[in-house]
PDB file of C-alpha atoms and ligand atoms in Angstrom:
ATOM      1  CA  MET A   1     117.488  87.559  77.863  1.00 41.00           C
ATOM      2  CA  SER A   2     118.449  89.663  81.139  1.00 46.00           C
ATOM      3  CA  THR A   3     117.521  87.951  84.744  1.00 57.00           C
ATOM      4  CA  SER A   4     116.043  90.675  86.825  1.00 85.00           C
ATOM      5  CA  ALA A   5     112.759  92.500  86.432  1.00 92.00           C
ATOM      6  CA  SER A   6     114.881  95.494  88.694  1.00 94.00           C
ATOM      7  CA  ASP A   7     117.024  96.466  85.538  1.00 96.00           C
ATOM      8  CA  ALA A   8     113.463  97.726  83.994  1.00 97.00           C
ATOM      9  CA  ILE A   9     112.585  99.381  87.158  1.00 97.00           C
ATOM     10  CA  ALA A  10     116.234 101.508  86.960  1.00 96.00           C
ATOM     11  CA  ARG A  11     115.357 102.349  83.376  1.00 96.00           C
ATOM     12  CA  ILE A  12     113.512 104.191  84.779  1.00 96.00           C
ATOM     13  CA  ARG A  13     114.386 105.921  88.021  1.00 95.00           C
ATOM     14  CA  ASN A  14     117.615 106.799  85.552  1.00 95.00           C
ATOM     15  CA  ALA A  15     115.779 108.985  83.236  1.00 95.00           C
ATOM     16  CA  PRO A  16     116.719 112.089  82.839  1.00 93.00           C
ATOM     17  CA  GLU A  17     114.322 114.507  84.719  1.00 92.00           C
ATOM     18  CA  THR A  18     115.073 117.542  82.313  1.00 95.00           C
ATOM     19  CA  SER A  19     111.372 116.186  80.447  1.00 96.00           C
ATOM     20  CA  PRO A  20     109.001 114.241  80.913  1.00 97.00           C
ATOM     21  CA  PHE A  21     109.695 110.281  81.337  1.00 98.00           C
ATOM     22  CA  VAL A  22     106.222 108.329  80.407  1.00 98.00           C
ATOM     23  CA  VAL A  23     105.880 104.489  81.480  1.00 98.00           C
ATOM     24  CA  ALA A  24     102.676 102.970  80.978  1.00 98.00           C
ATOM     25  CA  GLN A  25     101.443  99.059  82.131  1.00 98.00           C
ATOM     26  CA  LEU A  26      99.390  96.302  81.040  1.00 97.00           C
ATOM     27  CA  GLY A  27      98.467  93.013  83.301  1.00 97.00           C
ATOM     28  CA  GLN A  28      97.183  90.687  80.727  1.00 98.00           C
ATOM     29  CA  SER A  29      96.547  86.732  79.920  1.00 98.00           C
ATOM     30  CA  LEU A  30      98.320  84.853  76.988  1.00 98.00           C
ATOM     31  CA  ASP A  31      95.092  86.253  74.762  1.00 98.00           C
ATOM     32  CA  GLY A  32      95.842  90.077  75.345  1.00 98.00           C
ATOM     33  CA  ARG A  33      92.734  90.216  78.083  1.00 97.00           C
ATOM     34  CA  ILE A  34      92.802  92.346  81.292  1.00 96.00           C
ATOM     35  CA  ALA A  35      89.426  91.426  82.364  1.00 93.00           C
ATOM     36  CA  THR A  36      86.661  88.779  81.992  1.00 94.00           C
ATOM     37  CA  PRO A  37      83.362  89.470  80.699  1.00 94.00           C
ATOM     38  CA  THR A  38      82.156  91.079  83.439  1.00 92.00           C
ATOM     39  CA  GLY A  39      85.104  93.196  84.481  1.00 88.00           C
ATOM     40  CA  GLU A  40      86.452  91.007  87.085  1.00 89.00           C
ATOM     41  CA  SER A  41      90.062  91.705  86.129  1.00 89.00           C
ATOM     42  CA  ARG A  42      91.829  90.318  90.164  1.00 89.00           C
ATOM     43  CA  TRP A  43      93.894  89.118  90.070  1.00 92.00           C
ATOM     44  CA  ILE A  44      95.470  87.928  86.837  1.00 96.00           C
ATOM     45  CA  ASN A  45      98.652  88.569  87.408  1.00 97.00           C
ATOM     46  CA  GLN A  46     100.991  86.611  90.280  1.00 97.00           C
ATOM     47  CA  ASP A  47     102.327  87.362  93.170  1.00 97.00           C
ATOM     48  CA  ALA A  48     105.830  88.545  91.524  1.00 97.00           C
ATOM     49  CA  ALA A  49     104.156  90.799  88.843  1.00 98.00           C
ATOM     50  CA  LEU A  50     101.998  92.653  91.104  1.00 97.00           C
ATOM     51  CA  ASP A  51     105.360  93.531  93.366  1.00 97.00           C
ATOM     52  CA  HIS A  52     106.425  94.978  90.045  1.00 98.00           C
ATOM     53  CA  LEU A  53     103.515  96.953  89.152  1.00 98.00           C
ATOM     54  CA  HIS A  54     103.973  98.309  92.641  1.00 98.00           C
ATOM     55  CA  ALA A  55     107.989  98.471  92.309  1.00 98.00           C
ATOM     56  CA  LEU A  56     106.312 100.421  89.269  1.00 98.00           C
ATOM     57  CA  ARG A  57     104.170 103.056  91.281  1.00 98.00           C
ATOM     58  CA  ALA A  58     107.604 103.935  94.260  1.00 98.00           C
ATOM     59  CA  ALA A  59     109.454 104.684  91.241  1.00 98.00           C
ATOM     60  CA  VAL A  60     107.242 107.566  89.604  1.00 98.00           C
ATOM     61  CA  ASP A  61     106.403 110.887  90.538  1.00 98.00           C
ATOM     62  CA  ALA A  62     102.581 110.486  89.823  1.00 98.00           C
ATOM     63  CA  VAL A  63     100.350 107.125  89.379  1.00 98.00           C
ATOM     64  CA  VAL A  64      97.657 108.234  86.191  1.00 98.00           C
ATOM     65  CA  VAL A  65      94.016 106.006  85.591  1.00 98.00           C
ATOM     66  CA  GLY A  66      90.981 106.598  83.670  1.00 98.00           C
ATOM     67  CA  ILE A  67      88.342 107.184  85.849  1.00 98.00           C
ATOM     68  CA  GLY A  68      86.871 103.470  83.985  1.00 96.00           C
ATOM     69  CA  THR A  69      89.525 101.838  85.743  1.00 95.00           C
ATOM     70  CA  VAL A  70      88.263 103.501  89.487  1.00 97.00           C
ATOM     71  CA  LEU A  71      84.781 102.867  88.965  1.00 96.00           C
ATOM     72  CA  ALA A  72      85.268  99.505  88.001  1.00 93.00           C
ATOM     73  CA  ASP A  73      87.749  98.763  90.698  1.00 93.00           C
ATOM     74  CA  ASP A  74      88.253 101.246  93.125  1.00 96.00           C
ATOM     75  CA  PRO A  75      91.974 100.912  93.652  1.00 96.00           C
ATOM     76  CA  GLY A  76      93.909 102.943  96.766  1.00 97.00           C
ATOM     77  CA  LEU A  77      96.531 103.327  93.959  1.00 98.00           C
ATOM     78  CA  ASN A  78      99.806 103.524  96.441  1.00 97.00           C
ATOM     79  CA  VAL A  79     102.900 101.666  97.135  1.00 98.00           C
ATOM     80  CA  ARG A  80     101.926  98.477  99.653  1.00 96.00           C
ATOM     81  CA  ARG A  81     103.525  95.738  98.337  1.00 97.00           C
ATOM     82  CA  VAL A  82     107.302  97.143  98.238  1.00 97.00           C
ATOM     83  CA  PRO A  83     108.965  99.450 100.616  1.00 96.00           C
ATOM     84  CA  LEU A  84     109.285 103.325  99.931  1.00 96.00           C
ATOM     85  CA  ALA A  85     112.995 104.568 100.333  1.00 95.00           C
ATOM     86  CA  ALA A  86     113.287 106.282 103.407  1.00 96.00           C
ATOM     87  CA  GLY A  87     111.427 110.049 103.463  1.00 94.00           C
ATOM     88  CA  GLN A  88     110.298 108.883  99.988  1.00 95.00           C
ATOM     89  CA  GLN A  89     106.193 109.961  99.966  1.00 95.00           C
ATOM     90  CA  GLN A  90     103.734 108.365  98.327  1.00 97.00           C
ATOM     91  CA  PRO A  91     103.051 108.569  94.206  1.00 98.00           C
ATOM     92  CA  ALA A  92     100.209 111.370  93.396  1.00 98.00           C
ATOM     93  CA  ARG A  93      97.598 109.628  92.479  1.00 98.00           C
ATOM     94  CA  ILE A  94      95.943 111.216  89.128  1.00 98.00           C
ATOM     95  CA  VAL A  95      92.193 110.419  87.243  1.00 98.00           C
ATOM     96  CA  ILE A  96      91.788 111.300  84.066  1.00 98.00           C
ATOM     97  CA  ASP A  97      87.893 112.102  84.653  1.00 97.00           C
ATOM     98  CA  PRO A  98      86.939 114.326  81.977  1.00 96.00           C
ATOM     99  CA  SER A  99      82.848 114.909  82.882  1.00 95.00           C
ATOM    100  CA  GLY A 100      83.698 114.581  86.587  1.00 96.00           C
ATOM    101  CA  ARG A 101      82.785 110.968  87.646  1.00 97.00           C
ATOM    102  CA  LEU A 102      84.768 110.846  90.265  1.00 98.00           C
ATOM    103  CA  PRO A 103      82.960 109.311  93.437  1.00 98.00           C
ATOM    104  CA  ALA A 104      83.646 111.428  96.672  1.00 98.00           C
ATOM    105  CA  ASP A 105      84.398 108.226  98.562  1.00 98.00           C
ATOM    106  CA  ALA A 106      86.703 106.546  96.119  1.00 98.00           C
ATOM    107  CA  LYS A 107      89.710 104.373  97.815  1.00 98.00           C
ATOM    108  CA  LEU A 108      93.018 106.568  96.223  1.00 98.00           C
ATOM    109  CA  LEU A 109      91.352 110.022  97.620  1.00 98.00           C
ATOM    110  CA  THR A 110      92.311 108.146 101.367  1.00 96.00           C
ATOM    111  CA  ASN A 111      93.898 110.509 103.286  1.00 93.00           C
ATOM    112  CA  ASP A 112      97.671 109.631 103.751  1.00 92.00           C
ATOM    113  CA  GLY A 113      99.728 112.378 101.932  1.00 92.00           C
ATOM    114  CA  ALA A 114      99.612 111.777  98.724  1.00 97.00           C
ATOM    115  CA  GLN A 115      98.239 114.194  96.623  1.00 98.00           C
ATOM    116  CA  CYS A 116      95.053 113.614  94.349  1.00 98.00           C
ATOM    117  CA  PHE A 117      94.508 115.370  90.921  1.00 98.00           C
ATOM    118  CA  ALA A 118      91.053 114.925  88.730  1.00 98.00           C
ATOM    119  CA  ILE A 119      91.813 116.119  85.138  1.00 98.00           C
ATOM    120  CA  THR A 120      88.883 117.670  84.193  1.00 97.00           C
ATOM    121  CA  ALA A 121      87.516 119.018  80.665  1.00 96.00           C
ATOM    122  CA  HIS A 122      87.045 122.909  80.496  1.00 94.00           C
ATOM    123  CA  ASP A 123      83.388 123.032  80.493  1.00 93.00           C
ATOM    124  CA  CYS A 124      82.737 120.070  83.003  1.00 92.00           C
ATOM    125  CA  PRO A 125      80.123 120.683  84.923  1.00 90.00           C
ATOM    126  CA  ALA A 126      80.919 119.009  88.150  1.00 89.00           C
ATOM    127  CA  SER A 127      84.053 120.172  90.715  1.00 92.00           C
ATOM    128  CA  PRO A 128      85.700 116.372  91.941  1.00 94.00           C
ATOM    129  CA  PRO A 129      86.606 116.270  95.566  1.00 96.00           C
ATOM    130  CA  CYS A 130      89.925 116.816  95.111  1.00 97.00           C
ATOM    131  CA  GLU A 131      92.946 118.889  93.438  1.00 97.00           C
ATOM    132  CA  GLU A 132      91.862 119.781  89.907  1.00 97.00           C
ATOM    133  CA  ILE A 133      93.288 120.531  86.570  1.00 98.00           C
ATOM    134  CA  ARG A 134      91.301 121.683  83.308  1.00 97.00           C
ATOM    135  CA  LEU A 135      92.516 121.204  80.341  1.00 97.00           C
ATOM    136  CA  ASN A 136      90.682 121.798  76.584  1.00 94.00           C
ATOM    137  CA  CYS A 137      88.732 118.797  75.212  1.00 91.00           C
ATOM    138  CA  ARG A 138      88.271 118.024  71.600  1.00 89.00           C
ATOM    139  CA  ASP A 139      85.266 115.405  70.855  1.00 88.00           C
ATOM    140  CA  GLY A 140      84.920 114.960  74.420  1.00 87.00           C
ATOM    141  CA  SER A 141      88.999 113.651  74.385  1.00 93.00           C
ATOM    142  CA  LEU A 142      91.735 114.956  76.144  1.00 96.00           C
ATOM    143  CA  CYS A 143      94.899 115.373  75.067  1.00 97.00           C
ATOM    144  CA  PRO A 144      97.234 112.833  76.442  1.00 97.00           C
ATOM    145  CA  LYS A 145      99.990 114.705  75.347  1.00 97.00           C
ATOM    146  CA  ALA A 146      98.990 117.638  77.154  1.00 97.00           C
ATOM    147  CA  VAL A 147      98.078 115.916  80.293  1.00 98.00           C
ATOM    148  CA  VAL A 148     101.798 114.774  80.376  1.00 98.00           C
ATOM    149  CA  SER A 149     102.856 118.456  79.988  1.00 98.00           C
ATOM    150  CA  ALA A 150     100.203 119.841  82.946  1.00 98.00           C
ATOM    151  CA  LEU A 151     101.223 117.179  84.821  1.00 98.00           C
ATOM    152  CA  PHE A 152     105.070 117.919  84.267  1.00 98.00           C
ATOM    153  CA  GLU A 153     104.416 122.111  84.906  1.00 98.00           C
ATOM    154  CA  LYS A 154     103.103 120.310  88.476  1.00 97.00           C
ATOM    155  CA  GLY A 155     106.717 118.668  89.233  1.00 97.00           C
ATOM    156  CA  PHE A 156     105.379 115.157  88.543  1.00 98.00           C
ATOM    157  CA  LYS A 157     107.950 114.259  85.769  1.00 97.00           C
ATOM    158  CA  ARG A 158     108.142 110.108  85.804  1.00 98.00           C
ATOM    159  CA  LEU A 159     104.679 109.175  85.403  1.00 98.00           C
ATOM    160  CA  LEU A 160     103.114 105.556  85.564  1.00 98.00           C
ATOM    161  CA  ILE A 161     100.239 105.691  83.046  1.00 98.00           C
ATOM    162  CA  GLU A 162      98.083 102.366  85.118  1.00 98.00           C
ATOM    163  CA  GLY A 163      95.001 101.348  83.098  1.00 94.00           C
ATOM    164  CA  GLY A 164      92.435 100.746  81.869  1.00 93.00           C
ATOM    165  CA  ALA A 165      92.964  99.602  78.791  1.00 96.00           C
ATOM    166  CA  MET A 166      91.692 102.637  76.836  1.00 97.00           C
ATOM    167  CA  THR A 167      93.637 104.986  78.482  1.00 98.00           C
ATOM    168  CA  VAL A 168      96.886 103.141  77.467  1.00 98.00           C
ATOM    169  CA  SER A 169      96.254 102.724  73.967  1.00 98.00           C
ATOM    170  CA  ASN A 170      95.474 106.367  74.120  1.00 97.00           C
ATOM    171  CA  PHE A 171      98.477 107.213  75.180  1.00 98.00           C
ATOM    172  CA  ILE A 172      99.828 105.100  72.501  1.00 97.00           C
ATOM    173  CA  GLU A 173      98.259 106.293  70.251  1.00 96.00           C
ATOM    174  CA  ALA A 174      99.132 109.751  70.783  1.00 96.00           C
ATOM    175  CA  GLY A 175     102.678 108.771  71.147  1.00 97.00           C
ATOM    176  CA  ALA A 176     103.055 110.100  74.924  1.00 97.00           C
ATOM    177  CA  VAL A 177     104.536 106.596  76.309  1.00 98.00           C
ATOM    178  CA  ASP A 178     108.609 106.321  76.501  1.00 98.00           C
ATOM    179  CA  ARG A 179     108.146 102.883  77.903  1.00 98.00           C
ATOM    180  CA  LEU A 180     105.280 100.073  78.373  1.00 98.00           C
ATOM    181  CA  HIS A 181     105.558  96.916  80.568  1.00 98.00           C
ATOM    182  CA  LEU A 182     103.600  94.338  79.723  1.00 98.00           C
ATOM    183  CA  LEU A 183     102.707  91.488  82.348  1.00 98.00           C
ATOM    184  CA  VAL A 184     101.378  88.741  80.860  1.00 98.00           C
ATOM    185  CA  ALA A 185     100.528  86.043  82.731  1.00 98.00           C
ATOM    186  CA  PRO A 186      99.921  81.973  81.196  1.00 98.00           C
ATOM    187  CA  LEU A 187      96.128  82.052  81.464  1.00 97.00           C
ATOM    188  CA  ILE A 188      93.962  82.281  78.645  1.00 98.00           C
ATOM    189  CA  LEU A 189      90.449  84.166  79.684  1.00 97.00           C
ATOM    190  CA  GLY A 190      89.335  83.110  75.954  1.00 97.00           C
ATOM    191  CA  SER A 191      86.160  85.951  76.388  1.00 98.00           C
ATOM    192  CA  GLY A 192      86.944  89.718  77.932  1.00 97.00           C
ATOM    193  CA  LYS A 193      88.574  92.658  77.692  1.00 95.00           C
ATOM    194  CA  ASN A 194      91.130  93.540  75.207  1.00 97.00           C
ATOM    195  CA  GLY A 195      94.283  95.333  75.722  1.00 97.00           C
ATOM    196  CA  LEU A 196      95.947  97.111  73.896  1.00 97.00           C
ATOM    197  CA  ASN A 197      93.159  98.735  71.322  1.00 97.00           C
ATOM    198  CA  LEU A 198      95.203 101.110  68.423  1.00 97.00           C
ATOM    199  CA  GLU A 199      93.995 102.139  65.164  1.00 96.00           C
ATOM    200  CA  PRO A 200      94.188  99.076  62.593  1.00 97.00           C
ATOM    201  CA  ILE A 201      96.411  98.698  60.591  1.00 97.00           C
ATOM    202  CA  ASP A 202      96.611  96.575  56.842  1.00 98.00           C
ATOM    203  CA  LYS A 203     100.285  95.595  57.077  1.00 98.00           C
ATOM    204  CA  ILE A 204     102.778  93.416  59.233  1.00 97.00           C
ATOM    205  CA  ASP A 205     105.091  95.747  58.522  1.00 96.00           C
ATOM    206  CA  GLU A 206     102.916  98.382  60.169  1.00 96.00           C
ATOM    207  CA  ALA A 207     102.883  97.907  63.595  1.00 96.00           C
ATOM    208  CA  LEU A 208     104.970  98.624  66.660  1.00 96.00           C
ATOM    209  CA  ARG A 209     108.386  95.962  67.120  1.00 96.00           C
ATOM    210  CA  PRO A 210     109.457  98.045  70.280  1.00 97.00           C
ATOM    211  CA  PRO A 211     112.949  97.101  71.155  1.00 98.00           C
ATOM    212  CA  SER A 212     112.416  94.985  74.282  1.00 98.00           C
ATOM    213  CA  HIS A 213     113.180  93.116  76.859  1.00 97.00           C
ATOM    214  CA  VAL A 214     112.032  90.276  78.375  1.00 98.00           C
ATOM    215  CA  TYR A 215     111.973  88.775  82.135  1.00 98.00           C
ATOM    216  CA  VAL A 216     110.784  85.903  83.438  1.00 97.00           C
ATOM    217  CA  LEU A 217     109.518  86.290  86.318  1.00 97.00           C
ATOM    218  CA  PRO A 218     109.662  84.038  90.032  1.00 96.00           C
ATOM    219  CA  ASP A 219     106.532  82.927  89.620  1.00 95.00           C
ATOM    220  CA  GLY A 220     106.207  81.728  85.409  1.00 97.00           C
ATOM    221  CA  ASP A 221     104.341  85.534  84.828  1.00 98.00           C
ATOM    222  CA  VAL A 222     106.175  87.300  81.901  1.00 98.00           C
ATOM    223  CA  LEU A 223     107.542  90.848  82.093  1.00 98.00           C
ATOM    224  CA  PHE A 224     108.001  92.454  78.615  1.00 98.00           C
ATOM    225  CA  ASP A 225     109.406  96.039  78.870  1.00 98.00           C
ATOM    226  CA  CYS A 226     108.921  97.839  75.932  1.00 98.00           C
ATOM    227  CA  ASP A 227     110.395 101.197  74.526  1.00 98.00           C
ATOM    228  CA  LEU A 228     108.784 102.654  72.799  1.00 97.00           C
ATOM    229  CA  SER A 229     110.780 105.682  72.388  1.00 93.00           C
ATOM    230  CA  ALA A 230     110.755 106.289  68.639  1.00 91.00           C
ATOM    231  CA  THR A 231     106.806 105.997  68.829  1.00 88.00           C
ATOM    232  CA  ARG A 232     107.002 109.072  71.134  1.00 80.00           C
ATOM    233  CA  ALA A 233     109.613 110.637  68.711  1.00 54.00           C
ATOM    234  CA  ASN A 234     107.686 110.527  65.371  1.00 50.00           C
ATOM    235  CA  SER A 235     104.609 112.077  67.202  1.00 50.00           C
TER     236      SER A 235
HETATM  237  N1  NAP B   1      95.194  94.658  84.010  1.00 94.37           N
HETATM  238  C1  NAP B   1      95.607  96.269  84.366  1.00 94.37           C
HETATM  239  O1  NAP B   1      96.791  96.286  84.096  1.00 94.37           O
HETATM  240  C2  NAP B   1      94.595  97.030  84.207  1.00 94.37           C
HETATM  241  C3  NAP B   1      95.110  98.331  84.879  1.00 94.37           C
HETATM  242  C4  NAP B   1      93.852  99.268  85.134  1.00 94.37           C
HETATM  243  C5  NAP B   1      92.290  99.006  84.813  1.00 94.37           C
HETATM  244  N2  NAP B   1      92.397  97.539  84.393  1.00 94.37           N
HETATM  245  C6  NAP B   1      91.031  97.646  84.379  1.00 94.37           C
HETATM  246  O2  NAP B   1      90.585  98.677  82.689  1.00 94.37           O
HETATM  247  C7  NAP B   1      88.982  98.281  82.941  1.00 94.37           C
HETATM  248  C8  NAP B   1      88.577  99.690  82.938  1.00 94.37           C
HETATM  249  O3  NAP B   1      89.290  99.586  81.637  1.00 94.37           O
HETATM  250  P1  NAP B   1      88.872 100.902  80.208  1.00 94.37           P
HETATM  251  O4  NAP B   1      89.350 100.725  79.293  1.00 94.37           O
HETATM  252  O5  NAP B   1      87.053 100.826  80.338  1.00 94.37           O
HETATM  253  O6  NAP B   1      88.937 102.624  81.048  1.00 94.37           O
HETATM  254  P2  NAP B   1      90.010 103.590  81.531  1.00 94.37           P
HETATM  255  O7  NAP B   1      91.224 103.592  80.435  1.00 94.37           O
HETATM  256  O8  NAP B   1      89.985 103.405  83.269  1.00 94.37           O
HETATM  257  O9  NAP B   1      88.834 104.828  81.068  1.00 94.37           O
HETATM  258  C9  NAP B   1      88.443 105.287  80.319  1.00 94.37           C
HETATM  259  C10 NAP B   1      87.860 106.447  80.783  1.00 94.37           C
HETATM  260  O10 NAP B   1      88.605 107.653  80.899  1.00 94.37           O
HETATM  261  C11 NAP B   1      88.499 108.700  80.695  1.00 94.37           C
HETATM  262  N3  NAP B   1      89.252 108.914  79.472  1.00 94.37           N
HETATM  263  C12 NAP B   1      90.446 108.526  79.787  1.00 94.37           C
HETATM  264  N4  NAP B   1      91.621 108.781  78.425  1.00 94.37           N
HETATM  265  C13 NAP B   1      91.036 109.974  78.260  1.00 94.37           C
HETATM  266  C14 NAP B   1      91.240 111.095  77.101  1.00 94.37           C
HETATM  267  N5  NAP B   1      93.008 110.969  76.924  1.00 94.37           N
HETATM  268  N6  NAP B   1      90.581 111.635  76.654  1.00 94.37           N
HETATM  269  C15 NAP B   1      89.552 111.751  77.849  1.00 94.37           C
HETATM  270  N7  NAP B   1      88.504 110.992  78.352  1.00 94.37           N
HETATM  271  C16 NAP B   1      90.002 109.814  78.817  1.00 94.37           C
HETATM  272  C17 NAP B   1      87.565 108.843  80.165  1.00 94.37           C
HETATM  273  O11 NAP B   1      86.153 109.238  80.761  1.00 94.37           O
HETATM  274  P3  NAP B   1      84.470 109.450  80.236  1.00 94.37           P
HETATM  275  O12 NAP B   1      84.192 107.870  79.986  1.00 94.37           O
HETATM  276  O13 NAP B   1      84.136 110.079  81.756  1.00 94.37           O
HETATM  277  O14 NAP B   1      85.019 110.719  79.365  1.00 94.37           O
HETATM  278  C18 NAP B   1      87.171 107.143  79.689  1.00 94.37           C
HETATM  279  O15 NAP B   1      85.713 106.631  79.676  1.00 94.37           O
HETATM  280  C19 NAP B   1      88.565  97.526  83.952  1.00 94.37           C
HETATM  281  O16 NAP B   1      88.002  96.532  83.820  1.00 94.37           O
HETATM  282  C20 NAP B   1      89.855  97.480  84.861  1.00 94.37           C
HETATM  283  O17 NAP B   1      90.001  96.322  85.913  1.00 94.37           O
HETATM  284  C21 NAP B   1      92.760  96.204  83.921  1.00 94.37           C
END
């Protein structure tokens, strides 16, 4: 077991810039939940894990969330709990919003110099209250790899898929994630919204068993830094 979660951040910062690098994260309870049945999710994790989330944001070019997270939590998605490097901009904020539901007063649109984009479907009737990237949608679903490519073309090479459950699960299922940071709090919710939800498997040996670094954070949450590069390469 390694001792410093900063090693996990260094793996992202040191990734080559010649191709996209995608890290996904979820903060969850011991029983794999990310929110109570009423949708309350603040705060499952403790301070050190929240600091780690902000260090993740500071290590990427863009932070990506699904519209479900914006509507549920109205997150700012900026870096507040750790310092940015001298001259470093806030990471861009990207919302996957195929049908144009992003409210004009969403906190992530606060003007602090960060770029904001909504990724919508080509046939979306609404115009979002920020810049827009339109992609093809199949059966209501935008291809995660197309999202990653479109963002790479705009110069966003390192991406954090911050949530929620559906968005992170879609990206992993599509083989579009290099690393998954699971921040597990020693807390049992016993009910509520599950974290990862992938295609069902019949056999244990069909499960993903990614090589992982494990870090116990100072206040007792545990970070699993999972290497999903094999799933990315094979998809
Ligand atoms: N614990 C954590 O780390 C964490 C982090 C973030 C959020 N959360 C929690 O997660 C919950 C929200 O998660 P969620 O799973 O309900 O929603 P979500 O993943 O934030 O957003 C899902 C929505 O985003 C759009 N979307 C995402 N990926 C898409 C794709 N590939 N193609 C097409 N549309 C896509 C769809 O919008 P349309 O429905 O408009 O088609 C979809 O319904 C909240 O309770 C929040 O508190 C927890």
